[in-house]
Amino acid sequence: MGGDHGLAVTIPAAVSFLAHEPSARLLLVGREAEIRAALARHKAVDSSRFEVLHAEETIAMDESPATALRSKRQSSMRLAIAAVKDGTADACVSAGNTGALMAISRFVLKMLEGMDRPAIATQMPNRLGAMTTMLDVGANVDCEPEHMLQFAMMGAALVTALDRKERPTVGLLNVGEELIKGNDTVKRAAELLRASSLNFVGNVEGDDVYSGKADVIVCDGFVGNVALKASEGLAQMLGGFIREEYERHLFTRLMAVLSFPVLRRFKARLDHRRFNGAALVGLRGVVVKSHGSADAFAYEAALRRAFDAVRNGLLQGIADNLARAAEMPPIGIDEPAVAAQGSSLT
């Protein structure tokens, strides 16, 4: 029921997703009469693969997370997350209020042992043809250094579970690669990461998000969300500029016809909708957040991301990796690094 478009997006996405994933089943949570009316408009729907759970209440996109948590106990979001907790569903996907989704997920599902806060992790394409996992991209605006260390542990475990990389590289997003750069929180986070058993490659800058320098990039939710939205806006702007140039006059339109296969591939590579769906990592359940503005194509991508997370044993993979990280002795910080860091704070 959530997001900017509600059932106009979620139902077509659900129907298309099931057509591509024959082994999947969906539990649709919301106002039953409206859901069934929307399903009725899709003639080829196999009703045996859908189940509808009625929820009279919904959470508005601008509603306070605290109000949603206390007062909306029968909301579609709350019931969907509860279905994950009791095993009725394997994963929850929502395009609704991010703050409410985070608060309710944390309250209902609880955190994995040793984790203080969940983080939103998303995958972004890089120049190497692979994916870079970035977190946090919106769940925690204010973070302590210890939280960034936990984000790094969860991000590395996520990459190991989904991409089968045993020791993924981890970078810390900063305003420069040098040890002296960044605010006190980022500097302290870098110290903790260097002292950990993670495969930490140091500070990375904004242009490294797409370079492939690190498999996992860690930052607080404020910086991560701004970087994510700026990237999506840039992709849309570039696509618009190219379209305008090809439509400028008759000759360029003819050139567009000739170069159509290249333009189509270029558009597909830049299409941020293919990467929609960010996992809320650190919880005792799989929860995926879709963009509120997602269309049916993008929302289907979020459904597929949740399906793949369950199919690849994401939760067990994260738990196993966190357990291994806890058992490994920390790697000491070399003396030159300590001296350089100390001198920058004097």
mmCIF file of C-alpha atoms in Angstrom:
data_model
loop_
_atom_site.group_PDB
_atom_site.id
_atom_site.type_symbol
_atom_site.label_atom_id
_atom_site.label_comp_id
_atom_site.label_asym_id
_atom_site.label_seq_id
_atom_site.Cartn_x
_atom_site.Cartn_y
_atom_site.Cartn_z
ATOM 1 C CA MET A 1 0.000 0.000 0.000
ATOM 2 C CA GLY A 2 3.002 2.309 0.455
ATOM 3 C CA GLY A 3 5.309 4.319 -1.738
ATOM 4 C CA ASP A 4 4.311 7.184 -3.990
ATOM 5 C CA HIS A 5 2.065 5.029 -6.204
ATOM 6 C CA GLY A 6 0.765 2.162 -4.040
ATOM 7 C CA LEU A 7 -1.100 -0.655 -5.773
ATOM 8 C CA ALA A 8 -0.639 0.883 -9.228
ATOM 9 C CA VAL A 9 3.008 -0.205 -8.932
ATOM 10 C CA THR A 10 3.124 -3.068 -6.448
ATOM 11 C CA ILE A 11 0.495 -5.293 -8.085
ATOM 12 C CA PRO A 12 1.903 -5.195 -11.667
ATOM 13 C CA ALA A 13 5.380 -5.753 -10.181
ATOM 14 C CA ALA A 14 4.141 -8.734 -8.168
ATOM 15 C CA VAL A 15 2.469 -10.309 -11.200
ATOM 16 C CA SER A 16 5.578 -9.862 -13.359
ATOM 17 C CA PHE A 17 7.870 -11.158 -10.599
ATOM 18 C CA LEU A 18 5.913 -14.391 -10.248
ATOM 19 C CA ALA A 19 5.979 -14.860 -14.012
ATOM 20 C CA HIS A 20 9.796 -14.806 -13.871
ATOM 21 C CA GLU A 21 10.187 -16.811 -10.631
ATOM 22 C CA PRO A 22 8.069 -19.986 -10.896
ATOM 23 C CA SER A 23 9.029 -21.203 -7.401
ATOM 24 C CA ALA A 24 8.056 -18.005 -5.588
ATOM 25 C CA ARG A 25 4.875 -17.204 -3.681
ATOM 26 C CA LEU A 26 3.705 -13.805 -2.476
ATOM 27 C CA LEU A 27 1.804 -12.657 0.582
ATOM 28 C CA LEU A 28 0.158 -9.324 -0.252
ATOM 29 C CA VAL A 29 -0.532 -7.282 2.873
ATOM 30 C CA GLY A 30 -2.975 -4.374 2.785
ATOM 31 C CA ARG A 31 -6.607 -3.518 2.230
ATOM 32 C CA GLU A 32 -7.937 -6.775 0.812
ATOM 33 C CA ALA A 33 -10.778 -5.435 -1.316
ATOM 34 C CA GLU A 34 -8.474 -2.985 -3.093
ATOM 35 C CA ILE A 35 -5.781 -5.621 -3.618
ATOM 36 C CA ARG A 36 -8.191 -8.156 -5.110
ATOM 37 C CA ALA A 37 -9.705 -5.512 -7.383
ATOM 38 C CA ALA A 38 -6.215 -4.632 -8.649
ATOM 39 C CA LEU A 39 -5.383 -8.327 -9.170
ATOM 40 C CA ALA A 40 -8.608 -8.831 -11.117
ATOM 41 C CA ARG A 41 -7.293 -6.484 -13.792
ATOM 42 C CA HIS A 42 -4.523 -8.985 -14.565
ATOM 43 C CA LYS A 43 -6.220 -11.894 -16.317
ATOM 44 C CA ALA A 44 -3.233 -14.250 -16.363
ATOM 45 C CA VAL A 45 -2.713 -14.235 -12.578
ATOM 46 C CA ASP A 46 -2.357 -17.658 -10.908
ATOM 47 C CA SER A 47 -4.333 -17.070 -7.718
ATOM 48 C CA SER A 48 -2.786 -20.130 -6.043
ATOM 49 C CA ARG A 49 0.541 -18.286 -5.822
ATOM 50 C CA PHE A 50 -0.938 -15.261 -4.058
ATOM 51 C CA GLU A 51 -2.248 -14.924 -0.549
ATOM 52 C CA VAL A 52 -3.824 -11.721 0.750
ATOM 53 C CA LEU A 53 -3.535 -10.630 4.373
ATOM 54 C CA HIS A 54 -5.991 -7.875 5.217
ATOM 55 C CA ALA A 55 -4.686 -4.779 6.997
ATOM 56 C CA GLU A 56 -7.016 -1.852 7.439
ATOM 57 C CA GLU A 57 -4.362 0.595 8.616
ATOM 58 C CA THR A 58 -1.559 2.099 6.547
ATOM 59 C CA ILE A 59 1.391 4.317 7.443
ATOM 60 C CA ALA A 60 1.707 7.627 5.615
ATOM 61 C CA MET A 61 5.010 8.479 3.951
ATOM 62 C CA ASP A 62 5.430 11.537 6.211
ATOM 63 C CA GLU A 63 4.230 9.891 9.416
ATOM 64 C CA SER A 64 6.466 9.913 12.472
ATOM 65 C CA PRO A 65 8.206 6.543 13.016
ATOM 66 C CA ALA A 66 7.399 6.762 16.728
ATOM 67 C CA THR A 67 3.701 7.283 15.993
ATOM 68 C CA ALA A 68 3.698 4.446 13.470
ATOM 69 C CA LEU A 69 5.349 2.123 15.980
ATOM 70 C CA ARG A 70 3.043 2.961 18.891
ATOM 71 C CA SER A 71 -0.281 3.599 17.205
ATOM 72 C CA LYS A 72 -0.377 1.550 13.994
ATOM 73 C CA ARG A 73 -0.116 -2.006 15.327
ATOM 74 C CA GLN A 74 -2.432 -3.312 12.599
ATOM 75 C CA SER A 75 -0.798 -1.466 9.726
ATOM 76 C CA SER A 76 0.141 -3.318 6.558
ATOM 77 C CA MET A 77 3.832 -2.668 7.275
ATOM 78 C CA ARG A 78 3.622 -4.017 10.834
ATOM 79 C CA LEU A 79 1.726 -7.147 9.765
ATOM 80 C CA ALA A 80 4.148 -7.822 6.889
ATOM 81 C CA ILE A 81 7.156 -7.651 9.208
ATOM 82 C CA ALA A 82 5.359 -9.792 11.794
ATOM 83 C CA ALA A 83 4.812 -12.400 9.062
ATOM 84 C CA VAL A 84 8.596 -12.634 8.686
ATOM 85 C CA LYS A 85 9.049 -13.055 12.422
ATOM 86 C CA ASP A 86 6.516 -15.897 12.737
ATOM 87 C CA GLY A 87 7.766 -17.649 9.595
ATOM 88 C CA THR A 88 4.699 -17.035 7.440
ATOM 89 C CA ALA A 89 6.967 -15.126 5.052
ATOM 90 C CA ASP A 90 10.691 -15.405 4.367
ATOM 91 C CA ALA A 91 11.200 -11.726 3.560
ATOM 92 C CA CYS A 92 9.402 -8.391 3.598
ATOM 93 C CA VAL A 93 9.574 -5.806 0.801
ATOM 94 C CA SER A 94 8.176 -2.309 1.281
ATOM 95 C CA ALA A 95 8.263 1.007 -0.577
ATOM 96 C CA GLY A 96 6.740 2.774 2.409
ATOM 97 C CA ASN A 97 7.996 5.162 5.073
ATOM 98 C CA THR A 98 11.705 4.377 5.605
ATOM 99 C CA GLY A 99 11.841 5.551 9.216
ATOM 100 C CA ALA A 100 8.762 3.546 10.141
ATOM 101 C CA LEU A 101 10.070 0.454 8.351
ATOM 102 C CA MET A 102 13.340 0.707 10.238
ATOM 103 C CA ALA A 103 11.710 1.290 13.623
ATOM 104 C CA ILE A 104 9.110 -1.467 13.271
ATOM 105 C CA SER A 105 11.625 -3.951 11.850
ATOM 106 C CA ARG A 106 14.001 -3.341 14.721
ATOM 107 C CA PHE A 107 11.230 -3.629 17.316
ATOM 108 C CA VAL A 108 9.559 -6.740 15.873
ATOM 109 C CA LEU A 109 12.497 -8.706 14.477
ATOM 110 C CA LYS A 110 15.229 -7.567 16.903
ATOM 111 C CA MET A 111 18.912 -7.199 16.102
ATOM 112 C CA LEU A 112 21.494 -9.876 15.485
ATOM 113 C CA GLU A 113 23.691 -10.509 18.495
ATOM 114 C CA GLY A 114 26.439 -7.906 18.779
ATOM 115 C CA MET A 115 24.776 -5.399 16.455
ATOM 116 C CA ASP A 116 23.415 -2.095 17.796
ATOM 117 C CA ARG A 117 21.667 -0.642 14.745
ATOM 118 C CA PRO A 118 20.405 -1.919 11.418
ATOM 119 C CA ALA A 119 21.794 -0.282 8.302
ATOM 120 C CA ILE A 120 20.459 0.069 4.772
ATOM 121 C CA ALA A 121 22.807 -1.558 2.263
ATOM 122 C CA THR A 122 22.475 -1.113 -1.475
ATOM 123 C CA GLN A 123 24.499 -2.357 -4.428
ATOM 124 C CA MET A 124 25.777 -0.009 -7.111
ATOM 125 C CA PRO A 125 27.534 -0.903 -10.395
ATOM 126 C CA ASN A 126 31.215 -0.058 -10.788
ATOM 127 C CA ARG A 127 33.600 0.367 -13.724
ATOM 128 C CA LEU A 128 34.959 -3.162 -13.300
ATOM 129 C CA GLY A 129 31.611 -4.649 -14.262
ATOM 130 C CA ALA A 130 30.962 -5.807 -10.702
ATOM 131 C CA MET A 131 28.926 -4.386 -7.821
ATOM 132 C CA THR A 132 29.942 -2.195 -4.902
ATOM 133 C CA THR A 133 27.910 -2.525 -1.709
ATOM 134 C CA MET A 134 27.401 0.760 0.132
ATOM 135 C CA LEU A 135 26.027 1.253 3.639
ATOM 136 C CA ASP A 136 24.514 3.014 5.425
ATOM 137 C CA VAL A 137 22.413 4.871 2.828
ATOM 138 C CA GLY A 138 19.715 6.365 5.020
ATOM 139 C CA ALA A 139 18.903 4.485 8.206
ATOM 140 C CA ASN A 140 21.239 6.262 10.642
ATOM 141 C CA VAL A 141 21.886 9.955 10.133
ATOM 142 C CA ASP A 142 24.133 10.253 13.199
ATOM 143 C CA CYS A 143 26.623 7.445 13.835
ATOM 144 C CA GLU A 144 29.375 6.670 16.288
ATOM 145 C CA PRO A 145 32.651 5.151 15.059
ATOM 146 C CA GLU A 146 31.654 1.805 16.566
ATOM 147 C CA HIS A 147 28.508 1.796 14.427
ATOM 148 C CA MET A 148 30.569 2.248 11.264
ATOM 149 C CA LEU A 149 32.703 -0.724 12.279
ATOM 150 C CA GLN A 150 29.534 -2.790 12.668
ATOM 151 C CA PHE A 151 28.277 -1.577 9.277
ATOM 152 C CA ALA A 152 31.553 -2.727 7.747
ATOM 153 C CA MET A 153 31.228 -6.157 9.348
ATOM 154 C CA MET A 154 27.654 -6.532 8.109
ATOM 155 C CA GLY A 155 28.506 -5.225 4.638
ATOM 156 C CA ALA A 156 31.422 -7.628 4.280
ATOM 157 C CA ALA A 157 29.241 -10.498 5.455
ATOM 158 C CA LEU A 158 26.540 -9.456 2.968
ATOM 159 C CA VAL A 159 29.001 -9.523 0.061
ATOM 160 C CA THR A 160 30.397 -12.866 1.190
ATOM 161 C CA ALA A 161 26.913 -14.363 1.406
ATOM 162 C CA LEU A 162 25.594 -13.012 -1.908
ATOM 163 C CA ASP A 163 28.708 -12.685 -4.082
ATOM 164 C CA ARG A 164 30.716 -15.562 -2.561
ATOM 165 C CA LYS A 165 33.766 -13.378 -1.830
ATOM 166 C CA GLU A 166 35.601 -14.746 1.182
ATOM 167 C CA ARG A 167 37.433 -11.544 2.151
ATOM 168 C CA PRO A 168 35.805 -8.587 0.427
ATOM 169 C CA THR A 169 37.671 -5.306 0.524
ATOM 170 C CA VAL A 170 36.250 -2.542 2.729
ATOM 171 C CA GLY A 171 36.712 1.207 2.263
ATOM 172 C CA LEU A 172 35.631 4.137 4.440
ATOM 173 C CA LEU A 173 34.039 7.046 2.554
ATOM 174 C CA ASN A 174 35.918 10.240 3.334
ATOM 175 C CA VAL A 175 36.906 13.600 1.838
ATOM 176 C CA GLY A 176 40.404 12.296 1.095
ATOM 177 C CA GLU A 177 42.545 9.182 1.245
ATOM 178 C CA GLU A 178 45.030 10.610 3.761
ATOM 179 C CA LEU A 179 44.866 9.611 7.420
ATOM 180 C CA ILE A 180 44.516 13.219 8.552
ATOM 181 C CA LYS A 181 41.344 13.822 6.488
ATOM 182 C CA GLY A 182 37.784 13.721 7.821
ATOM 183 C CA ASN A 183 36.003 14.621 11.030
ATOM 184 C CA ASP A 184 36.736 13.016 14.398
ATOM 185 C CA THR A 185 34.070 10.338 13.927
ATOM 186 C CA VAL A 186 35.466 9.199 10.586
ATOM 187 C CA LYS A 187 39.056 9.277 11.853
ATOM 188 C CA ARG A 188 38.160 7.119 14.825
ATOM 189 C CA ALA A 189 36.168 4.763 12.600
ATOM 190 C CA ALA A 190 39.246 4.373 10.389
ATOM 191 C CA GLU A 191 41.307 3.409 13.450
ATOM 192 C CA LEU A 192 38.764 0.776 14.453
ATOM 193 C CA LEU A 193 38.639 -0.617 10.918
ATOM 194 C CA ARG A 194 42.432 -0.835 10.678
ATOM 195 C CA ALA A 195 42.516 -2.693 13.990
ATOM 196 C CA SER A 196 39.804 -5.144 12.938
ATOM 197 C CA SER A 197 40.117 -8.446 11.093
ATOM 198 C CA LEU A 198 38.358 -6.978 8.053
ATOM 199 C CA ASN A 199 40.150 -6.518 4.723
ATOM 200 C CA PHE A 200 40.262 -2.731 5.110
ATOM 201 C CA VAL A 201 41.854 -0.821 2.206
ATOM 202 C CA GLY A 202 41.664 2.628 3.825
ATOM 203 C CA ASN A 203 39.787 5.806 3.034
ATOM 204 C CA VAL A 204 38.029 6.124 -0.309
ATOM 205 C CA GLU A 205 36.672 9.273 -1.930
ATOM 206 C CA GLY A 206 33.388 9.915 -3.672
ATOM 207 C CA ASP A 207 34.714 9.036 -7.117
ATOM 208 C CA ASP A 208 35.797 5.639 -5.784
ATOM 209 C CA VAL A 209 32.164 4.605 -5.303
ATOM 210 C CA TYR A 210 32.182 3.572 -8.961
ATOM 211 C CA SER A 211 35.866 2.683 -9.396
ATOM 212 C CA GLY A 212 35.668 -0.791 -7.874
ATOM 213 C CA LYS A 213 38.444 0.030 -5.399
ATOM 214 C CA ALA A 214 36.435 -1.515 -2.559
ATOM 215 C CA ASP A 215 33.750 -4.196 -2.505
ATOM 216 C CA VAL A 216 32.138 -2.500 0.504
ATOM 217 C CA ILE A 217 32.020 1.249 1.182
ATOM 218 C CA VAL A 218 31.033 2.395 4.667
ATOM 219 C CA CYS A 219 29.585 5.762 5.659
ATOM 220 C CA ASP A 220 26.874 7.233 7.867
ATOM 221 C CA GLY A 221 23.304 7.347 6.615
ATOM 222 C CA PHE A 222 23.316 11.086 5.886
ATOM 223 C CA VAL A 223 26.325 10.948 3.565
ATOM 224 C CA GLY A 224 25.254 7.644 2.025
ATOM 225 C CA ASN A 225 21.753 8.810 1.182
ATOM 226 C CA VAL A 226 22.996 12.039 -0.384
ATOM 227 C CA ALA A 227 25.547 10.093 -2.467
ATOM 228 C CA LEU A 228 22.912 7.600 -3.601
ATOM 229 C CA LYS A 229 20.323 10.208 -4.591
ATOM 230 C CA ALA A 230 22.944 12.374 -6.317
ATOM 231 C CA SER A 231 24.075 9.352 -8.337
ATOM 232 C CA GLU A 232 20.535 8.572 -9.427
ATOM 233 C CA GLY A 233 19.933 12.211 -10.360
ATOM 234 C CA LEU A 234 23.139 12.307 -12.400
ATOM 235 C CA ALA A 235 22.168 9.173 -14.308
ATOM 236 C CA GLN A 236 18.768 10.646 -15.122
ATOM 237 C CA MET A 237 20.330 13.955 -16.205
ATOM 238 C CA LEU A 238 22.846 12.265 -18.500
ATOM 239 C CA GLY A 239 20.110 10.212 -20.096
ATOM 240 C CA GLY A 240 18.049 13.353 -20.624
ATOM 241 C CA PHE A 241 20.958 15.267 -22.147
ATOM 242 C CA ILE A 242 21.688 12.472 -24.638
ATOM 243 C CA ARG A 243 18.031 12.285 -25.626
ATOM 244 C CA GLU A 244 17.876 16.078 -26.145
ATOM 245 C CA GLU A 245 20.952 16.049 -28.363
ATOM 246 C CA TYR A 246 19.615 13.259 -30.566
ATOM 247 C CA GLU A 247 16.267 15.048 -30.916
ATOM 248 C CA ARG A 248 17.845 18.383 -31.849
ATOM 249 C CA HIS A 249 17.211 18.139 -35.633
ATOM 250 C CA LEU A 250 16.572 15.670 -38.447
ATOM 251 C CA PHE A 251 20.192 14.588 -38.934
ATOM 252 C CA THR A 252 20.704 13.773 -35.247
ATOM 253 C CA ARG A 253 17.422 11.851 -35.231
ATOM 254 C CA LEU A 254 18.694 9.742 -38.106
ATOM 255 C CA MET A 255 21.917 9.162 -36.172
ATOM 256 C CA ALA A 256 19.814 8.072 -33.192
ATOM 257 C CA VAL A 257 18.200 5.365 -35.317
ATOM 258 C CA LEU A 258 21.602 4.078 -36.411
ATOM 259 C CA SER A 259 23.005 4.098 -32.883
ATOM 260 C CA PHE A 260 19.871 2.755 -31.206
ATOM 261 C CA PRO A 261 21.426 -0.595 -30.089
ATOM 262 C CA VAL A 262 24.297 1.250 -28.383
ATOM 263 C CA LEU A 263 21.944 3.768 -26.774
ATOM 264 C CA ARG A 264 19.727 0.985 -25.483
ATOM 265 C CA ARG A 265 22.672 -0.783 -23.854
ATOM 266 C CA PHE A 266 23.938 2.506 -22.428
ATOM 267 C CA LYS A 267 20.541 3.288 -20.949
ATOM 268 C CA ALA A 268 20.313 -0.176 -19.412
ATOM 269 C CA ARG A 269 23.711 0.220 -17.747
ATOM 270 C CA LEU A 270 22.717 3.596 -16.278
ATOM 271 C CA ASP A 271 19.197 2.592 -15.279
ATOM 272 C CA HIS A 272 19.143 2.911 -11.479
ATOM 273 C CA ARG A 273 15.833 1.036 -11.377
ATOM 274 C CA ARG A 274 17.710 -2.242 -11.976
ATOM 275 C CA PHE A 275 19.415 -1.819 -8.615
ATOM 276 C CA ASN A 276 16.351 -0.849 -6.602
ATOM 277 C CA GLY A 277 15.949 -2.584 -3.275
ATOM 278 C CA ALA A 278 18.215 -2.021 -0.289
ATOM 279 C CA ALA A 279 18.592 -4.653 2.422
ATOM 280 C CA LEU A 280 18.156 -3.697 6.072
ATOM 281 C CA VAL A 281 21.111 -5.631 7.452
ATOM 282 C CA GLY A 282 21.648 -6.503 11.089
ATOM 283 C CA LEU A 283 18.099 -7.740 11.725
ATOM 284 C CA ARG A 284 16.923 -11.256 12.543
ATOM 285 C CA GLY A 285 14.971 -11.343 9.297
ATOM 286 C CA VAL A 286 15.207 -10.246 5.661
ATOM 287 C CA VAL A 287 13.689 -6.813 5.012
ATOM 288 C CA VAL A 288 14.207 -4.934 1.734
ATOM 289 C CA LYS A 289 13.412 -1.250 1.244
ATOM 290 C CA SER A 290 12.293 -0.113 -2.185
ATOM 291 C CA HIS A 291 12.418 3.509 -3.267
ATOM 292 C CA GLY A 292 9.116 5.231 -2.608
ATOM 293 C CA SER A 293 9.141 6.594 -6.163
ATOM 294 C CA ALA A 294 9.767 3.167 -7.731
ATOM 295 C CA ASP A 295 7.788 2.161 -10.796
ATOM 296 C CA ALA A 296 6.723 -1.446 -11.466
ATOM 297 C CA PHE A 297 10.045 -2.341 -13.095
ATOM 298 C CA ALA A 298 12.023 -1.031 -10.117
ATOM 299 C CA TYR A 299 9.726 -2.603 -7.535
ATOM 300 C CA GLU A 300 10.072 -5.964 -9.238
ATOM 301 C CA ALA A 301 13.846 -5.574 -8.864
ATOM 302 C CA ALA A 302 13.348 -5.110 -5.111
ATOM 303 C CA LEU A 303 11.223 -8.276 -4.951
ATOM 304 C CA ARG A 304 13.929 -10.178 -6.801
ATOM 305 C CA ARG A 305 16.600 -8.868 -4.432
ATOM 306 C CA ALA A 306 14.660 -10.137 -1.430
ATOM 307 C CA PHE A 307 14.050 -13.487 -3.136
ATOM 308 C CA ASP A 308 17.755 -13.885 -3.930
ATOM 309 C CA ALA A 309 18.716 -12.967 -0.354
ATOM 310 C CA VAL A 310 16.545 -15.753 1.009
ATOM 311 C CA ARG A 311 17.592 -18.245 -1.666
ATOM 312 C CA ASN A 312 21.293 -17.581 -0.963
ATOM 313 C CA GLY A 313 20.918 -17.938 2.810
ATOM 314 C CA LEU A 314 21.752 -14.319 3.586
ATOM 315 C CA LEU A 315 20.881 -14.396 7.290
ATOM 316 C CA GLN A 316 22.917 -17.507 7.989
ATOM 317 C CA GLY A 317 25.774 -16.147 5.931
ATOM 318 C CA ILE A 318 25.833 -12.896 7.902
ATOM 319 C CA ALA A 319 25.635 -14.755 11.230
ATOM 320 C CA ASP A 320 28.473 -17.104 10.214
ATOM 321 C CA ASN A 321 30.703 -14.265 9.062
ATOM 322 C CA LEU A 322 30.066 -12.198 12.171
ATOM 323 C CA ALA A 323 30.895 -15.214 14.322
ATOM 324 C CA ARG A 324 34.146 -15.788 12.432
ATOM 325 C CA ALA A 325 35.061 -12.104 12.718
ATOM 326 C CA ALA A 326 34.464 -12.190 16.472
ATOM 327 C CA GLU A 327 36.749 -15.233 16.854
ATOM 328 C CA MET A 328 39.659 -13.788 14.845
ATOM 329 C CA PRO A 329 42.321 -11.815 16.724
ATOM 330 C CA PRO A 330 42.433 -8.141 15.715
ATOM 331 C CA ILE A 331 45.146 -6.956 13.369
ATOM 332 C CA GLY A 332 47.296 -4.380 15.139
ATOM 333 C CA ILE A 333 47.669 -0.824 13.865
ATOM 334 C CA ASP A 334 51.197 -0.225 12.597
ATOM 335 C CA GLU A 335 53.158 2.443 14.426
ATOM 336 C CA PRO A 336 53.531 4.934 11.545
ATOM 337 C CA ALA A 337 49.769 4.990 11.084
ATOM 338 C CA VAL A 338 49.225 5.651 14.792
ATOM 339 C CA ALA A 339 51.825 8.395 14.821
ATOM 340 C CA ALA A 340 50.365 10.083 11.772
ATOM 341 C CA GLN A 341 46.872 9.888 13.152
ATOM 342 C CA GLY A 342 47.952 11.193 16.546
ATOM 343 C CA SER A 343 49.857 14.104 15.072
ATOM 344 C CA SER A 344 46.818 15.193 13.071
ATOM 345 C CA LEU A 345 44.759 15.491 16.253
ATOM 346 C CA THR A 346 47.359 17.482 18.202
#
